[in-house]
Coordinates of C-alpha atoms in Angstrom, one line a residue:
X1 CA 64.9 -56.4 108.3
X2 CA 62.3 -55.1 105.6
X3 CA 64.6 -52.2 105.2
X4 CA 67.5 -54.6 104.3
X5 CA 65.6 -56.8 101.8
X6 CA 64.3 -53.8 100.1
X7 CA 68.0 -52.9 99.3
X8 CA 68.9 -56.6 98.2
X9 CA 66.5 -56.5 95.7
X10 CA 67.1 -53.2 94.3
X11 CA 71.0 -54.0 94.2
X12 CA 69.8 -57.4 92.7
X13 CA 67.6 -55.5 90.0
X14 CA 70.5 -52.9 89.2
X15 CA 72.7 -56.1 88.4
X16 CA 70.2 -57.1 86.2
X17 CA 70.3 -54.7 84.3
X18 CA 74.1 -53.9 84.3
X19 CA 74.7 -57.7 82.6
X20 CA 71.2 -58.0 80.5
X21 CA 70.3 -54.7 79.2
X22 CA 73.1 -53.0 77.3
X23 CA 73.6 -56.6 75.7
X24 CA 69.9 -56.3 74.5
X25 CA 70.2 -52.9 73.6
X26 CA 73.6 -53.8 71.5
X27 CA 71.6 -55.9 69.8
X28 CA 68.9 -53.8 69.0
X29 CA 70.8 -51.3 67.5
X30 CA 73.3 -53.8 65.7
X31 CA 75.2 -52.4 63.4
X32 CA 77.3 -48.8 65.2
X33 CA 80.3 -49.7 63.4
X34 CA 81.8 -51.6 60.1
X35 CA 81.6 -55.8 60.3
X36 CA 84.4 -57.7 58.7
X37 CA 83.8 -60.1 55.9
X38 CA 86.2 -62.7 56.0
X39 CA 86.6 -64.4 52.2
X40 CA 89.6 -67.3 52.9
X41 CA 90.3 -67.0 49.1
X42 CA 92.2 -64.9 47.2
X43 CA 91.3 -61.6 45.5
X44 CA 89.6 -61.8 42.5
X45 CA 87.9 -64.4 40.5
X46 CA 84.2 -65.3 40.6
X47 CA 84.6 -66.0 44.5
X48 CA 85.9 -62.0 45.5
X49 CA 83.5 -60.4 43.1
X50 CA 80.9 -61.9 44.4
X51 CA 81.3 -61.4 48.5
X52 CA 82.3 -57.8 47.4
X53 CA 79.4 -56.9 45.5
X54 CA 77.3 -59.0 48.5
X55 CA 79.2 -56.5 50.8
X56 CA 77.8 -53.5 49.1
X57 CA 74.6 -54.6 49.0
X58 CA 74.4 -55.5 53.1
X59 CA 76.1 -52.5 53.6
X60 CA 73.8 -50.3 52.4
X61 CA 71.0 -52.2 54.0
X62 CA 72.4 -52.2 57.5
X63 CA 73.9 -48.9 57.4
X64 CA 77.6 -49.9 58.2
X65 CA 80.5 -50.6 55.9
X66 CA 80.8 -54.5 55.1
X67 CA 84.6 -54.6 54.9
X68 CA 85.9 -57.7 52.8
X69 CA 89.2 -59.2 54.4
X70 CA 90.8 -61.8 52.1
X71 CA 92.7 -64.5 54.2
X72 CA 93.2 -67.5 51.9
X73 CA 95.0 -70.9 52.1
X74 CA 94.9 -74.7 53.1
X75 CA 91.5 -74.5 50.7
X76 CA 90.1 -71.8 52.6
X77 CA 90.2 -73.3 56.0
X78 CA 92.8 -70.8 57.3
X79 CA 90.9 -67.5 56.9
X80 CA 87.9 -69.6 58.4
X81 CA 89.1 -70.7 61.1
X82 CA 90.9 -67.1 62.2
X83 CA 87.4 -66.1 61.5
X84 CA 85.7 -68.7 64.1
X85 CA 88.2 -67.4 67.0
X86 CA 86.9 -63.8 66.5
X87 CA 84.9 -62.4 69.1
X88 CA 80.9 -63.3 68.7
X89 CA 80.1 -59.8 68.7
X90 CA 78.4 -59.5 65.4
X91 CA 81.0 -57.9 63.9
X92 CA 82.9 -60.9 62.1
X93 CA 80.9 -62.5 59.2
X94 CA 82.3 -65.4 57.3
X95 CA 82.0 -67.0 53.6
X96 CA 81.9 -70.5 53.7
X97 CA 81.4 -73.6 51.3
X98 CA 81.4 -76.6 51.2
X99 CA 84.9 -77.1 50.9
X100 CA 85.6 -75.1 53.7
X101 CA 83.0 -76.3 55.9
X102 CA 82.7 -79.7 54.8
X103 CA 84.9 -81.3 52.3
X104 CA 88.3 -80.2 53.9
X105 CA 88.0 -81.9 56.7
X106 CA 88.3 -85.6 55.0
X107 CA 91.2 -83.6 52.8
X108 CA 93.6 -82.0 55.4
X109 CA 95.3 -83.5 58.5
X110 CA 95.2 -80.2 60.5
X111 CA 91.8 -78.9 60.5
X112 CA 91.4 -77.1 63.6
X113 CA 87.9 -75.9 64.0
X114 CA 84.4 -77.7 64.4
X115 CA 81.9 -76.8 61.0
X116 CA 79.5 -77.6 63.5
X117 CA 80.4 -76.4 66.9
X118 CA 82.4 -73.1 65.6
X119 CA 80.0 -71.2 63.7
X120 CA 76.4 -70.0 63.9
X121 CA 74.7 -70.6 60.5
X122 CA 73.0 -67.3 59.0
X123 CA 72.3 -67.6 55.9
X124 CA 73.7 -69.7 52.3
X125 CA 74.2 -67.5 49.5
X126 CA 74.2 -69.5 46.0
X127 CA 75.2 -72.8 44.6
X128 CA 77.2 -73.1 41.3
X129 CA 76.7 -76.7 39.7
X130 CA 79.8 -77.7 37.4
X131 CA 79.9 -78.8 33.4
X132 CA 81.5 -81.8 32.3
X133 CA 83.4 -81.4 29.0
X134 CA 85.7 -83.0 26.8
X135 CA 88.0 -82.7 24.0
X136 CA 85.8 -82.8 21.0
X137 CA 88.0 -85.3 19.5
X138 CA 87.7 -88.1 21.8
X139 CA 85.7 -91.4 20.8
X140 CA 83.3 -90.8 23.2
X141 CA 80.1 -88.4 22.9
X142 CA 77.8 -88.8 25.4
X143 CA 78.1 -89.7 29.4
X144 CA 77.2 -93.0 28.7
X145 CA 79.4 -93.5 26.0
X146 CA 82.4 -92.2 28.4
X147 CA 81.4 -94.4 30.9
X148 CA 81.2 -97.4 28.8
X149 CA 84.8 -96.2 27.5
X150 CA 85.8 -95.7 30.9
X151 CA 85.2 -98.8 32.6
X152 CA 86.9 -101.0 29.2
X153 CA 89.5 -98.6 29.8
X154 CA 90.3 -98.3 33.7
X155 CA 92.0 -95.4 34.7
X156 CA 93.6 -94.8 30.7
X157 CA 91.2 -91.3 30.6
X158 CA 92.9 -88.2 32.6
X159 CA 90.7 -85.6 33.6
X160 CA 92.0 -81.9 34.9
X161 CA 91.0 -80.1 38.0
X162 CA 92.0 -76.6 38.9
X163 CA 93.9 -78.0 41.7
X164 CA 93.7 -81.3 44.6
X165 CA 90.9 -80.8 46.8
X166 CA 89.0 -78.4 44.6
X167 CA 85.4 -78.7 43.3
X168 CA 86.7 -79.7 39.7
X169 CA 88.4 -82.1 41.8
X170 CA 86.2 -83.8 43.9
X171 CA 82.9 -83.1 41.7
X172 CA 85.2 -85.2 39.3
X173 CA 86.1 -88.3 42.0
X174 CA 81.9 -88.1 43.3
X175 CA 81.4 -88.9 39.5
X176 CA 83.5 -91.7 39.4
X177 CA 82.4 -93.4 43.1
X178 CA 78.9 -92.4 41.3
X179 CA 79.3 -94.7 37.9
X180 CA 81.8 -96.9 39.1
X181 CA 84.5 -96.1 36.7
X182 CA 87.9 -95.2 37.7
X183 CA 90.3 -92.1 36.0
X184 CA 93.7 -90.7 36.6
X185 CA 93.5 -86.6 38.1
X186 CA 96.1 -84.4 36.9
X187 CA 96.0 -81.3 39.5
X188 CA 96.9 -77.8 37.7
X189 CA 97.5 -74.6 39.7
X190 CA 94.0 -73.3 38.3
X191 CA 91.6 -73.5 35.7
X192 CA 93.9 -72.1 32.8
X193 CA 96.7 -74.2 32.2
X194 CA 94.2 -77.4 33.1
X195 CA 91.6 -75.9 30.1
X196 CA 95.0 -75.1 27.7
X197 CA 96.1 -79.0 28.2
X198 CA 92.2 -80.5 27.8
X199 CA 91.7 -78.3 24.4
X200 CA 95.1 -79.5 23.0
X201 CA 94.4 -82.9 23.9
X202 CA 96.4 -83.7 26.5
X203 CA 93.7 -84.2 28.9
X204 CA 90.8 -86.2 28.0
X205 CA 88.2 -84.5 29.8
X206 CA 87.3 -82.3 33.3
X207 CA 84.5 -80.4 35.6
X208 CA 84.4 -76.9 35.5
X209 CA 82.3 -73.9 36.2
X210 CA 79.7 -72.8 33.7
X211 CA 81.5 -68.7 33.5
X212 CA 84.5 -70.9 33.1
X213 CA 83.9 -73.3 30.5
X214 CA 81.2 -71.7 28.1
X215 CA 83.4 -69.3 26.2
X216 CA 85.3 -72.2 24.9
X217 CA 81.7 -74.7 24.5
X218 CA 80.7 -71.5 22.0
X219 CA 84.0 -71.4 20.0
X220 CA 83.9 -75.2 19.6
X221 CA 87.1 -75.9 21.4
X222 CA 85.2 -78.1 24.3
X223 CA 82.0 -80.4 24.1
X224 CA 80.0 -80.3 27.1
X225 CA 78.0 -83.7 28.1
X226 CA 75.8 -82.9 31.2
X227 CA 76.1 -80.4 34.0
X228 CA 75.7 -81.5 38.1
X229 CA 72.9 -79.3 39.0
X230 CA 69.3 -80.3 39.6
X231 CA 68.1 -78.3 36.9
X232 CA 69.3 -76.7 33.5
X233 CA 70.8 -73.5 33.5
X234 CA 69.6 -70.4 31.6
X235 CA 73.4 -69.7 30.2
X236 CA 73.7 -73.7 28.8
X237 CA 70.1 -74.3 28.2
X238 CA 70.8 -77.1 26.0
X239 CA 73.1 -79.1 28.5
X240 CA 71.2 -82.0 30.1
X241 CA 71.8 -82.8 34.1
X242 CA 73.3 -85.7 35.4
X243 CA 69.6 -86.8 36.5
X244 CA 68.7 -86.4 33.1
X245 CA 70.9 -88.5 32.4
X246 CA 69.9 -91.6 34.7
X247 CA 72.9 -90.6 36.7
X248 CA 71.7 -88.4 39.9
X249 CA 74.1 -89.5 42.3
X250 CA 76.7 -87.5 40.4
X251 CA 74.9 -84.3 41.2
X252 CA 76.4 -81.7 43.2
X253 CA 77.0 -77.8 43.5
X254 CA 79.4 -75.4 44.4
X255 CA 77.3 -73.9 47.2
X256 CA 78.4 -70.8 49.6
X257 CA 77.0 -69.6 52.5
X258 CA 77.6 -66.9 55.5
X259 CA 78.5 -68.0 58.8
X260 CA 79.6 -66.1 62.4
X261 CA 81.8 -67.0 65.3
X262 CA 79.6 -69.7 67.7
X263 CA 77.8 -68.3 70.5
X264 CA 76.8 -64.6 68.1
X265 CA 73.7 -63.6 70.0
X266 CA 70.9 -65.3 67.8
X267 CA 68.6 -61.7 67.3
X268 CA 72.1 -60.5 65.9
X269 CA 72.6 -63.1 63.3
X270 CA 68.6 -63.4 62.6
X271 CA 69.1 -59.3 61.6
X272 CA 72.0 -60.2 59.5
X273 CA 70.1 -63.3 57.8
X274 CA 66.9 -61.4 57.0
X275 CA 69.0 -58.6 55.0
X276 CA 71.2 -61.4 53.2
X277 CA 67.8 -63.0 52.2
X278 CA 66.9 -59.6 50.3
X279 CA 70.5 -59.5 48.7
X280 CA 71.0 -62.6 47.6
X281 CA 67.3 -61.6 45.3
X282 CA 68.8 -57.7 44.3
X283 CA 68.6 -57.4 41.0
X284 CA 72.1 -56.3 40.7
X285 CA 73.1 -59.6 42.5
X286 CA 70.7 -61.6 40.3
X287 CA 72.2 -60.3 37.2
X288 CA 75.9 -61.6 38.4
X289 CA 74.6 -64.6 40.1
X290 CA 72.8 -65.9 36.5
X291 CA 76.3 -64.3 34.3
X292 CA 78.2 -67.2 36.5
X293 CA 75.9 -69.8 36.3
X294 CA 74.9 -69.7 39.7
X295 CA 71.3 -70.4 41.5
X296 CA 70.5 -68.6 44.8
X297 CA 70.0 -70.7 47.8
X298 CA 66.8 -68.6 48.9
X299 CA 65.3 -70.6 51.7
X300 CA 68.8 -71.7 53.2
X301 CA 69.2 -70.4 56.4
X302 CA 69.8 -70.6 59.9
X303 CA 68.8 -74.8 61.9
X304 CA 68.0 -75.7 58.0
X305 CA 71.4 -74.6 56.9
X306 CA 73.6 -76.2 60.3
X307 CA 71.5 -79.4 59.1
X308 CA 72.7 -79.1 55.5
X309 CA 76.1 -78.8 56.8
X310 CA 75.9 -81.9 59.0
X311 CA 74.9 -83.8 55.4
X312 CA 77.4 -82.2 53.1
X313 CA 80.1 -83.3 55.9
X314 CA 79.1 -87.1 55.7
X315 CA 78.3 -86.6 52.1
X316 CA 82.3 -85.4 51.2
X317 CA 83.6 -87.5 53.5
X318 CA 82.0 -90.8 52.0
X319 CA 83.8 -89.3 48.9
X320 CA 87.1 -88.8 50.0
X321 CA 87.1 -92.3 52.0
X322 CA 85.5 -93.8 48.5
X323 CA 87.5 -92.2 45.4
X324 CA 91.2 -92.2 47.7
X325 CA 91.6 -88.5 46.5
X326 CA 94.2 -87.0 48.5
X327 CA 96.5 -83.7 48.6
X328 CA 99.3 -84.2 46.3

């Protein structure tokens, strides 16, 4: 009988460590092979140069290849949710914002994944506030003054937006819900044509991003009245914020982050956290990250950022239910 429990526990221990220790091992040595960086958005722009040059950087502090793997559409929510039904190996990192993780889920019928449930939170990346300008010639000057003109005027002012359900849209309905005034959106297919139409006066005025927008502020072809971020930017320093302004509910950013498929072994995503934390402050990324205007979220990570999450998802959706935006 002694004989026989010996053997039970020694098969019991070789179990043991046939199911627990190549999975801590695994971990240990995460990275052995390349990890996928799904971007839902398409190639180029501010977006793709960013995660690539993010890429690079991880890359060579992990010692695998970060492979970017653009899947965009439905606002990004496609790529991202091909991205949440990978295996929670390690090996499948995802950009999200708040569009993807928050905003589109007030915006689109179909969402099929769970911001929450469907991703483990490593790490935010940067958050881009937007600048409201105008067509120099209108009557109006200052935010206040386009409010005032606003609300004697209900929904007679058009403003632009890059497209429905994009941050120059909604950053455009939160300011209305925020001063109680009411506009009419014209959705472009992108920044261009929308910019084209507000400098030639057929649009009154519209949010954009600073890399965007400032070319045109310094050839005097746009005015710019406040921007939505907390604080001043070094590449508009003489913009004033919305809380400047005595208007800080309209404040809000762009904001991106890095997220893995749910149940990603936590030492895993801690590993990939800790080296996005010394990227996101690389000199080489700081130097992009200030060109577009951008701040990096530096303290952002992991519970903190799945609570941030939770509060951007309730903050959009107020928004949405609010303003009536919608898909055209």
């Amino acid at each position: 009988m002694q004989n026989f429990w010996k053997r039970a526990f020694a098969g019991l221990a070789a179990t043991a460590t046939l199911l627990g220790g190549p999975v801590r091992a695994a971990n240990d040595t995460w990275p052995t092979k390349p990890i996928t960086f799904v971007v839902p958005f398409t190639p180029g722009g501010i977006t793709d140069n960013t995660s690539r040059l993010l890429a690079k950087i991880l890359g060579d502090k992990l010692g695998q290849p970060v492979m970017v793997d653009n899947r965009p559409g439905a606002g990004g929510s496609i790529g991202v949710e091909a991205a949440s039904r990978q295996p929670p190996d390690g090996y499948t990192m995802i950009y999200g914002t708040q569009g993807t993780q928050a905003a589109n889920l007030a915006l689109y019928k179909n969402i099929r994944y769970d911001p929450v449930k469907d991703f483990v939170p490593v790490h935010a990346m940067s958050e881009t506030p937007l600048i409201l300008v105008i067509n120099p010639n209108r009557p109006f000057k200052t935010v206040p003054e386009l409010i005032a003109y606003a609300k004697a005027n209900p929904g007679k002012l058009n403003f632009g937006s890059a497209g429905a359900g994009t941050g120059t849209h909604l950053t455009a309905e939160l300011f209305q819900v925020a001063t109680g005034t009411k506009m009419t959106h014209v959705p472009y297919k992108g920044s261009s044509p929308a910019l084209t139409d507000l400098m030639s006066g057929n649009l009154d005025l519209m949010f954009d991003y600073p890399v965007v927008v400032m070319p045109f502020v310094q050839a005097g072809k746009l005015k710019p009245l406040a921007m939505t971020g907390k604080t001043r930017l070094s590449v508009a320093p003489e913009v004033p914020t919305m809380g400047e302004l005595g208007f800080p509910r309209a404040e809000s950013s762009a904001w991106s982050a890095v997220f893995m498929p749910a149940k990603t072994p936590p030492e895993i995503a801690k590993k990939l956290g800790d080296a996005i934390a010394q990227a996101i402050v690389d000199p080489e990324m700081l130097q992009v990250t200030e060109k577009f205007g951008s701040v990096p979220m530096k303290d952002l990570r992991d519970a903190r950022l799945g609570e941030f999450v939770k509060t951007e998802i309730v903050r959009w959706r107020d928004v949405v239910q609010q303003s009536g935006a919608k898909l055209e």
